[in-house]
Amino acid sequence: MTATILAQVSGGGAGIMGQVFLFGSIILIMYFFMIRPQQKKQKESKKFIEEIKKGDEVVTIGGIHGKVSSVEGDTITLELDRGLKVKVEKSAISLDFSKKTTK
């Protein structure tokens, strides 16, 4: 009976190591498929916002399409249709429309 208990205890240790390995591999997979791509996307977005210059065609988060008329610190003046100008924050710019349409 004592041998059976000792066998169960020693066999249980291997099961715990297997579970630790399983959870570790799940966390590693989540990092490479979820966290890392999100960090890369945020870095690219930040770089894009810093490099906006006059003449770029952009889309705001609200879906407004316009051409950058001027860049002043954290604000951008967008020129819309027929000379209408709108002032928005840099953080409100979603994507560079001129690069998306050239494909």
CSV table of N, CA and C in Angstrom, one decimal, residues 48-58 66-73 75-79 85 90 93 96 98-99:
chain,number,residue,atom,x,y,z
A,48,PHE,N,3.8,56.8,-38.6
A,48,PHE,CA,3.1,57.4,-39.6
A,48,PHE,C,2.6,58.8,-39.2
A,49,ILE,N,2.1,58.9,-38.0
A,49,ILE,CA,1.5,60.1,-37.5
A,49,ILE,C,2.6,61.2,-37.4
A,50,GLU,N,3.8,60.8,-37.0
A,50,GLU,CA,4.9,61.7,-36.8
A,50,GLU,C,5.4,62.2,-38.2
A,51,GLU,N,5.3,61.4,-39.3
A,51,GLU,CA,5.8,61.7,-40.6
A,51,GLU,C,4.8,62.4,-41.5
A,52,ILE,N,3.6,62.8,-41.0
A,52,ILE,CA,2.6,63.4,-41.9
A,52,ILE,C,3.2,64.8,-42.3
A,53,LYS,N,3.0,65.0,-43.6
A,53,LYS,CA,3.5,66.3,-44.2
A,53,LYS,C,2.5,66.9,-45.1
A,54,LYS,N,2.7,68.1,-45.5
A,54,LYS,CA,1.8,68.8,-46.3
A,54,LYS,C,1.6,68.1,-47.7
A,55,GLY,N,0.4,68.0,-48.1
A,55,GLY,CA,0.1,67.3,-49.4
A,55,GLY,C,-0.3,65.9,-49.3
A,56,ASP,N,-0.1,65.3,-48.2
A,56,ASP,CA,-0.6,63.9,-48.0
A,56,ASP,C,-2.1,63.8,-48.0
A,57,GLU,N,-2.6,62.8,-48.6
A,57,GLU,CA,-4.1,62.5,-48.5
A,57,GLU,C,-4.3,61.5,-47.4
A,58,VAL,N,-5.1,61.9,-46.4
A,58,VAL,CA,-5.4,61.1,-45.3
A,58,VAL,C,-6.8,60.9,-45.0
A,66,GLY,N,-9.3,63.9,-46.7
A,66,GLY,CA,-8.9,65.2,-47.0
A,66,GLY,C,-7.4,65.2,-47.3
A,67,LYS,N,-6.9,66.4,-47.7
A,67,LYS,CA,-5.5,66.6,-48.1
A,67,LYS,C,-4.9,67.5,-47.0
A,68,VAL,N,-3.7,67.2,-46.5
A,68,VAL,CA,-3.1,67.9,-45.5
A,68,VAL,C,-2.7,69.3,-46.0
A,69,SER,N,-3.2,70.3,-45.4
A,69,SER,CA,-2.9,71.7,-45.9
A,69,SER,C,-1.7,72.3,-45.1
A,70,SER,N,-1.7,72.0,-43.8
A,70,SER,CA,-0.6,72.4,-42.9
A,70,SER,C,-0.5,71.6,-41.7
A,71,VAL,N,0.7,71.5,-41.1
A,71,VAL,CA,1.0,70.8,-39.9
A,71,VAL,C,1.5,71.8,-38.9
A,72,GLU,N,0.9,71.9,-37.7
A,72,GLU,CA,1.3,72.8,-36.7
A,72,GLU,C,1.3,72.1,-35.4
A,73,GLY,N,2.4,71.6,-35.0
A,73,GLY,CA,2.5,70.9,-33.7
A,73,GLY,C,1.7,69.7,-33.7
A,75,THR,N,-1.6,69.7,-34.2
A,75,THR,CA,-2.8,69.8,-35.0
A,75,THR,C,-2.5,69.8,-36.5
A,76,ILE,N,-3.5,69.4,-37.3
A,76,ILE,CA,-3.3,69.3,-38.8
A,76,ILE,C,-4.5,70.0,-39.4
A,77,THR,N,-4.3,70.8,-40.4
A,77,THR,CA,-5.4,71.4,-41.1
A,77,THR,C,-5.6,70.6,-42.4
A,78,LEU,N,-6.8,70.1,-42.5
A,78,LEU,CA,-7.2,69.3,-43.7
A,78,LEU,C,-8.0,70.1,-44.7
A,79,GLU,N,-7.6,70.0,-45.9
A,79,GLU,CA,-8.4,70.7,-47.0
A,79,GLU,C,-9.4,69.7,-47.6
A,85,LYS,N,-11.7,74.0,-45.1
A,85,LYS,CA,-10.5,73.5,-44.3
A,85,LYS,C,-11.0,73.2,-42.9
A,90,LYS,N,-3.6,65.4,-34.6
A,90,LYS,CA,-2.8,64.4,-35.3
A,90,LYS,C,-3.3,63.0,-34.9
A,93,ILE,N,-6.0,61.1,-37.1
A,93,ILE,CA,-5.7,60.6,-38.4
A,93,ILE,C,-5.6,59.1,-38.3
A,96,ASP,N,-3.0,56.7,-44.3
A,96,ASP,CA,-2.6,57.5,-45.4
A,96,ASP,C,-3.3,56.9,-46.6
A,98,SER,N,-3.4,58.1,-49.8
A,98,SER,CA,-2.7,58.1,-51.0
A,98,SER,C,-1.9,56.9,-51.3
A,99,LYS,N,-1.4,56.2,-50.2
A,99,LYS,CA,-0.6,55.0,-50.4
A,99,LYS,C,-1.6,53.8,-50.6
